[in-house]
PDB file of C-alpha atoms and ligand atoms in Angstrom:
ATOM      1  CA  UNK B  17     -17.341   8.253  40.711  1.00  0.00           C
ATOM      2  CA  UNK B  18     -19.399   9.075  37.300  1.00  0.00           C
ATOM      3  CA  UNK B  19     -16.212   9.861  36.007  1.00  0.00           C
ATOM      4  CA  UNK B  20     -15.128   6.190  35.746  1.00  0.00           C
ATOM      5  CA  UNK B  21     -16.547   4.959  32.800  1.00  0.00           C
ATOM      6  CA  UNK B  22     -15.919   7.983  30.643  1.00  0.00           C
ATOM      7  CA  UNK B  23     -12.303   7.480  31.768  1.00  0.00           C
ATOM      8  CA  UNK B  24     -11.905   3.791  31.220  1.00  0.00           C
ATOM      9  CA  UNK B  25     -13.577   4.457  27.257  1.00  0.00           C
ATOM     10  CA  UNK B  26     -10.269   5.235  25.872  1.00  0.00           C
ATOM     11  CA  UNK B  27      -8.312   2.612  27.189  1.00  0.00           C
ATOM     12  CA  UNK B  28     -10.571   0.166  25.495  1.00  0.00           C
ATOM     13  CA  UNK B  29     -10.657   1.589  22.347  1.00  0.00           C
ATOM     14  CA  UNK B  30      -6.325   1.585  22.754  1.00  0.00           C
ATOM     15  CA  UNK B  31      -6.261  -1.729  23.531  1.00  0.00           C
ATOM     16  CA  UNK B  32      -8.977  -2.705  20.370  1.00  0.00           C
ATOM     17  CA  UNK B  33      -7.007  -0.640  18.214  1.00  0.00           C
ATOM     18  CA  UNK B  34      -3.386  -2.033  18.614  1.00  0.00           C
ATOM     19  CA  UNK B  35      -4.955  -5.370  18.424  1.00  0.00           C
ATOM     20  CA  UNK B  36      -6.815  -4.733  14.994  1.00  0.00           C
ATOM     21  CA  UNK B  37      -4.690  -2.264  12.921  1.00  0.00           C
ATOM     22  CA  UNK B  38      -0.694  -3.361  14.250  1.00  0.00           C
ATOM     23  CA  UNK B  39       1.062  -4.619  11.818  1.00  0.00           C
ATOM     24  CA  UNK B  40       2.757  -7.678  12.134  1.00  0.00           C
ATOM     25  CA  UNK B  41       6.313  -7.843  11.034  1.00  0.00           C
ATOM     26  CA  UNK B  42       6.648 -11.708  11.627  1.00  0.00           C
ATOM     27  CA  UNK B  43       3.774 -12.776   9.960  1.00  0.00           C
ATOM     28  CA  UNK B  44       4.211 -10.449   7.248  1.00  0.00           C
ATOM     29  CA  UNK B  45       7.875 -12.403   6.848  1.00  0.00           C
ATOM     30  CA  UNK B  46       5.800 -16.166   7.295  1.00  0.00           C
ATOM     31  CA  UNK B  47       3.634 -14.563   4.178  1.00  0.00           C
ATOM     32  CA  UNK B  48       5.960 -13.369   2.335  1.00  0.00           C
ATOM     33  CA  UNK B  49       8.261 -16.849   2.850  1.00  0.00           C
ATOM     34  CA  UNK B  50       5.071 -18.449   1.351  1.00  0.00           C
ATOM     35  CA  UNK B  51       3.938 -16.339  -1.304  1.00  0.00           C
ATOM     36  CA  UNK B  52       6.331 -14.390  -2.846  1.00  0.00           C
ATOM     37  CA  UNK B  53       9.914 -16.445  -2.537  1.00  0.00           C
ATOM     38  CA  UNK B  54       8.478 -18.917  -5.164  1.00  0.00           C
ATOM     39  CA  UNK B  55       9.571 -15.685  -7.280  1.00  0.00           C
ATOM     40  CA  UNK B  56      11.116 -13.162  -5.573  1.00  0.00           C
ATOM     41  CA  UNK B  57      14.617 -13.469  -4.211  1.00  0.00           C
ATOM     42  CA  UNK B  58      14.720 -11.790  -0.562  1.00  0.00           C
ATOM     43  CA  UNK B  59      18.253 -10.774  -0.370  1.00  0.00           C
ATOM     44  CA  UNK B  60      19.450  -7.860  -2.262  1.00  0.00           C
ATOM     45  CA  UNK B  61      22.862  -9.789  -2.845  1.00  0.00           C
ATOM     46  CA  UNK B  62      21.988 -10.966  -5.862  1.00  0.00           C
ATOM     47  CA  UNK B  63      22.153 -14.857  -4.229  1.00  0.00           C
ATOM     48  CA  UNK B  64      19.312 -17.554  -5.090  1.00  0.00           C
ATOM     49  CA  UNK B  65      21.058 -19.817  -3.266  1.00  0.00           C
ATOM     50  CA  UNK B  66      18.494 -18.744  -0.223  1.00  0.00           C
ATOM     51  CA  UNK B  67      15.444 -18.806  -2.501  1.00  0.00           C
ATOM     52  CA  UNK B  68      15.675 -21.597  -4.943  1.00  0.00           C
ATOM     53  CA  UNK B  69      12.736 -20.375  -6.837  1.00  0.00           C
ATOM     54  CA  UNK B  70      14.031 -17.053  -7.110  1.00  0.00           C
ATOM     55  CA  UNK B  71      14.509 -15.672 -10.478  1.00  0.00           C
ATOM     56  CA  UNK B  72      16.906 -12.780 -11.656  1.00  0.00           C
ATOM     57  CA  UNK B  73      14.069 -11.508 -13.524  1.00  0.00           C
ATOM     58  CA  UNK B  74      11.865 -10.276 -10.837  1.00  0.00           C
ATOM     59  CA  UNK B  75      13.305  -7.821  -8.486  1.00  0.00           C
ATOM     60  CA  UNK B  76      14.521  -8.860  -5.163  1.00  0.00           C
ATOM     61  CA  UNK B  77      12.163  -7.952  -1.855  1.00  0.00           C
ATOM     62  CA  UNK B  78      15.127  -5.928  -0.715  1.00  0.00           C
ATOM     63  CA  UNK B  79      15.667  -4.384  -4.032  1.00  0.00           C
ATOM     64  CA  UNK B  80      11.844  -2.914  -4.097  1.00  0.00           C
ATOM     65  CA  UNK B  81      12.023  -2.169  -0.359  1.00  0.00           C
ATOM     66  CA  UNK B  82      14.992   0.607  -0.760  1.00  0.00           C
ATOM     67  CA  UNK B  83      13.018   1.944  -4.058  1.00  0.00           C
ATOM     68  CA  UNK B  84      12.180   5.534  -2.434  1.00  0.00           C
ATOM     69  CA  UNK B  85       9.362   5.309  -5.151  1.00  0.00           C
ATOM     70  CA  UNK B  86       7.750   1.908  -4.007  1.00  0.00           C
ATOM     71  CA  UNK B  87       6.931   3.379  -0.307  1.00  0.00           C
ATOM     72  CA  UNK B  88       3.865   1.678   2.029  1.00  0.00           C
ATOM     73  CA  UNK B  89       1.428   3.246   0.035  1.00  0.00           C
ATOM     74  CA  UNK B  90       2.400   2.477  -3.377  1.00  0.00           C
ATOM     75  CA  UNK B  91       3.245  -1.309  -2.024  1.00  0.00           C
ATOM     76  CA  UNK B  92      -0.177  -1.836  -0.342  1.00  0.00           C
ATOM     77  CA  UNK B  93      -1.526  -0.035  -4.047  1.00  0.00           C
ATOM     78  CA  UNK B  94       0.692  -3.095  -5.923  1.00  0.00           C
ATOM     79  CA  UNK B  95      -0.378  -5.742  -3.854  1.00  0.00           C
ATOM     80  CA  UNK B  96      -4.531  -5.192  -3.555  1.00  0.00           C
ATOM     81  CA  UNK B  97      -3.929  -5.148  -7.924  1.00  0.00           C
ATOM     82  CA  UNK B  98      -0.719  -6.176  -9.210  1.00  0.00           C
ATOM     83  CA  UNK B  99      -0.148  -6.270 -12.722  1.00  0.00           C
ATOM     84  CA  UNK B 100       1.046  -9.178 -15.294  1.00  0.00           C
ATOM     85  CA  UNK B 101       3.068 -10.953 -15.070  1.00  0.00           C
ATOM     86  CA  UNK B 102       2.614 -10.857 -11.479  1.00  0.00           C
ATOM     87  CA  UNK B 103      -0.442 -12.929 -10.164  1.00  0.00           C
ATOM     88  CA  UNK B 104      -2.742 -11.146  -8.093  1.00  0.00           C
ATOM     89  CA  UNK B 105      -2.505 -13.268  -4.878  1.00  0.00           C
ATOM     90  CA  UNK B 106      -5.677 -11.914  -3.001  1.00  0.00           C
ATOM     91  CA  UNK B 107      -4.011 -11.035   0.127  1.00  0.00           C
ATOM     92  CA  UNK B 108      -6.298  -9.674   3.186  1.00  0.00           C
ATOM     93  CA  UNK B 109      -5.628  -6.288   3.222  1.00  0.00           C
ATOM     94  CA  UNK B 110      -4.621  -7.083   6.970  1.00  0.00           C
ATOM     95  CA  UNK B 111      -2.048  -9.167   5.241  1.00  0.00           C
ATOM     96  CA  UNK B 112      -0.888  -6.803   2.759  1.00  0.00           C
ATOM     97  CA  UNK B 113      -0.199  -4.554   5.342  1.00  0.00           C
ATOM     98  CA  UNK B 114       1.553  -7.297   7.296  1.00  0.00           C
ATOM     99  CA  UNK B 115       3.647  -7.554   4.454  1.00  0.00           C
ATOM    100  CA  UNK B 116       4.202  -4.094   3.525  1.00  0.00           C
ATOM    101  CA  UNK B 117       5.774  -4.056   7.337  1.00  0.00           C
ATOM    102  CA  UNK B 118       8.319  -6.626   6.799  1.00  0.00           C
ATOM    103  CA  UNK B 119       9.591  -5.039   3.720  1.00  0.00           C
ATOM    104  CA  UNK B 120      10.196  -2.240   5.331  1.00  0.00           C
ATOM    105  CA  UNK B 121      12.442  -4.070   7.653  1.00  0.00           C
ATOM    106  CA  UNK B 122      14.258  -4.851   4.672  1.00  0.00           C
ATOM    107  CA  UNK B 123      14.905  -1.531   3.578  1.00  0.00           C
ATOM    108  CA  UNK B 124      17.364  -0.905   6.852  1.00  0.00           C
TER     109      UNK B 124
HETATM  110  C1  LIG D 225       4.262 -16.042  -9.619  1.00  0.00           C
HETATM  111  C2  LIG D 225       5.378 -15.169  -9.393  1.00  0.00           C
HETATM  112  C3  LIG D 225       5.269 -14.037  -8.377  1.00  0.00           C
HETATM  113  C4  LIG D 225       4.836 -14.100  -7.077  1.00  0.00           C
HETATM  114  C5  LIG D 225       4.315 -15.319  -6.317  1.00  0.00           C
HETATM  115  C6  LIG D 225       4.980 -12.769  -6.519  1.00  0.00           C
HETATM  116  N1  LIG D 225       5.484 -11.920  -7.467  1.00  0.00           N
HETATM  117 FE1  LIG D 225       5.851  -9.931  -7.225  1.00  0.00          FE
HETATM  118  N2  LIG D 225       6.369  -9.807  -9.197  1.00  0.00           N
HETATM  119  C7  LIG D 225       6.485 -10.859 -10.065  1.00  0.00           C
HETATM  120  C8  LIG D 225       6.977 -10.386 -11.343  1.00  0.00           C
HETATM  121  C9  LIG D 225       7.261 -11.242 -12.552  1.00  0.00           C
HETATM  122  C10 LIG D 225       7.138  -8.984 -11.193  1.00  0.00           C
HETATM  123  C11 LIG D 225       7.663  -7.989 -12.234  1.00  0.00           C
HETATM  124  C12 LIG D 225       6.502  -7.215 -12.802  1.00  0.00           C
HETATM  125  C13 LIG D 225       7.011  -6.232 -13.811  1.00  0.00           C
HETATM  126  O1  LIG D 225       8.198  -6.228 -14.107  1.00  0.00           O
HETATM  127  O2  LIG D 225       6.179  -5.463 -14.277  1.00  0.00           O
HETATM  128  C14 LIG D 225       6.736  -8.648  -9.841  1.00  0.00           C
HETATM  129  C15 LIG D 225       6.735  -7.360  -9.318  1.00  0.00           C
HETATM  130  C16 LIG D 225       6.504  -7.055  -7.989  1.00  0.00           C
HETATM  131  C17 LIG D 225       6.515  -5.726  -7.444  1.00  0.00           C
HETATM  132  C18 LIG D 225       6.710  -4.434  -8.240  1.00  0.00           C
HETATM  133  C19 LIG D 225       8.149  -4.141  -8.406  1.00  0.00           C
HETATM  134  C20 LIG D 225       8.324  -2.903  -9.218  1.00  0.00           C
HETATM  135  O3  LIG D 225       9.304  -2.208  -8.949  1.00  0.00           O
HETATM  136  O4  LIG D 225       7.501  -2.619 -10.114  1.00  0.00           O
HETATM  137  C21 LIG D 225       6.283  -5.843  -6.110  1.00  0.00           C
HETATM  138  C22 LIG D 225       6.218  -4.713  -5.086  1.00  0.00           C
HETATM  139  C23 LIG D 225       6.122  -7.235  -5.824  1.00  0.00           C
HETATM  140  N3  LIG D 225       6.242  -7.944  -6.988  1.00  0.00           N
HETATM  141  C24 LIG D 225       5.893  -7.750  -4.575  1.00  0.00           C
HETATM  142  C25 LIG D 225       5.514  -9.074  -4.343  1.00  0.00           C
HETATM  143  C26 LIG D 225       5.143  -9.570  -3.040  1.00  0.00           C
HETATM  144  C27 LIG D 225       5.190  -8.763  -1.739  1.00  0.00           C
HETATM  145  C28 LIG D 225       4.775 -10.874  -3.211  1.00  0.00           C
HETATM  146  C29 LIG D 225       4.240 -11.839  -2.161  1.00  0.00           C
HETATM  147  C30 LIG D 225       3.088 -11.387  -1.398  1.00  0.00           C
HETATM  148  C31 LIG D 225       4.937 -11.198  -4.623  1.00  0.00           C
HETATM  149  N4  LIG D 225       5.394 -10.076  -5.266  1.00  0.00           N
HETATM  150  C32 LIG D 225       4.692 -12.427  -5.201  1.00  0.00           C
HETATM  151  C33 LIG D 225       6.209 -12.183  -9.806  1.00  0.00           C
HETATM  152  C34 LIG D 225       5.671 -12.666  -8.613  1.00  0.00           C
END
C-alpha cells in the first residue's frame, strides 16, 4: 500500500490544473460584453444594431477572430499592450486568456 500516495499525486495536480489554467469561454463572452462592445461590434455582419456603441471604425470581434494572422498568441500579445487608439484595459492575464477563448468561438 506505499504505492497509494505516489498514485493519487497526479490526480491532484489534474484536478489543480484544469481548475487554474481552463479557459473560460463564458466569462471570456461576460468580459468581452463589458469591455470591448463599447467599441467593437461582435458580429461580422456589419450590424450595430446589436452593439449600439459599436463603431465601423474598429474592426468587428468576428472580423479579428477569422484574421489567420491575429491567432491566440498574437491576441493575448495585443491585449497585455494594445496600442493607440486602443486603451490598454489591464485585463488579468487569466482574463485575457478568457477572452482570447471566446474569440475563438467566433472564428467558427
Ligand atoms: C475604447 C475603445 C476600445 C475598447 C474598449 C476596446 N478596443 Fe480593441 N480596438 C480599438 C480601436 C480603435 C482599435 C483599432 C486600432 C488600430 O487600428 O490600430 C482596436 C483594435 C483591436 C485589436 C487589433 C485589431 C487588429 O487587427 O489590429 C484587437 C485584437 C482588439 N482591439 C481587441 C479588443 C478586445 C478583445 C477588447 C475588450 C477586451 C477591446 N479590443 C476593447 C478600440 C477599443
Amino acid at each position: 500500500m506505499k504505492a497509494q500516495p505516489v498514485a493519487a499525486f497526479p490526480i491532484v495536480l489534474l484536478a489543480l490544473s484544469s481548475t487554474v489554467y481552463a479557459a473560460d469561454t463564458e466569462n471570456g463572452r461576460r468580459i468581452a460584453d463589458r469591455w470591448c462592445t463599447s467599441c467593437h461590434v461582435v458580429s461580422g455582419r456589419g450590424s450595430t444594431t446589436n452593439t449600439p456603441g459599436g463603431t465601423d471604425a474598429v474592426p468587428t470581434l468576428a472580423s479579428i477572430a477569422r484574421d489567420p494572422a491575429r491567432g491566440p498568441n498574437w491576441l493575448r500579445q495585443w491585449l497585455t499592450s494594445p496600442h493607440p487608439p486602443m486603451p490598454d484595459l489591464s485585463l488579468s492575464r487569466a482574463e485575457i486568456d478568457d477572452v482570447v477563448a471566446y474569440l475563438q468561438t467566433l472564428s467558427r
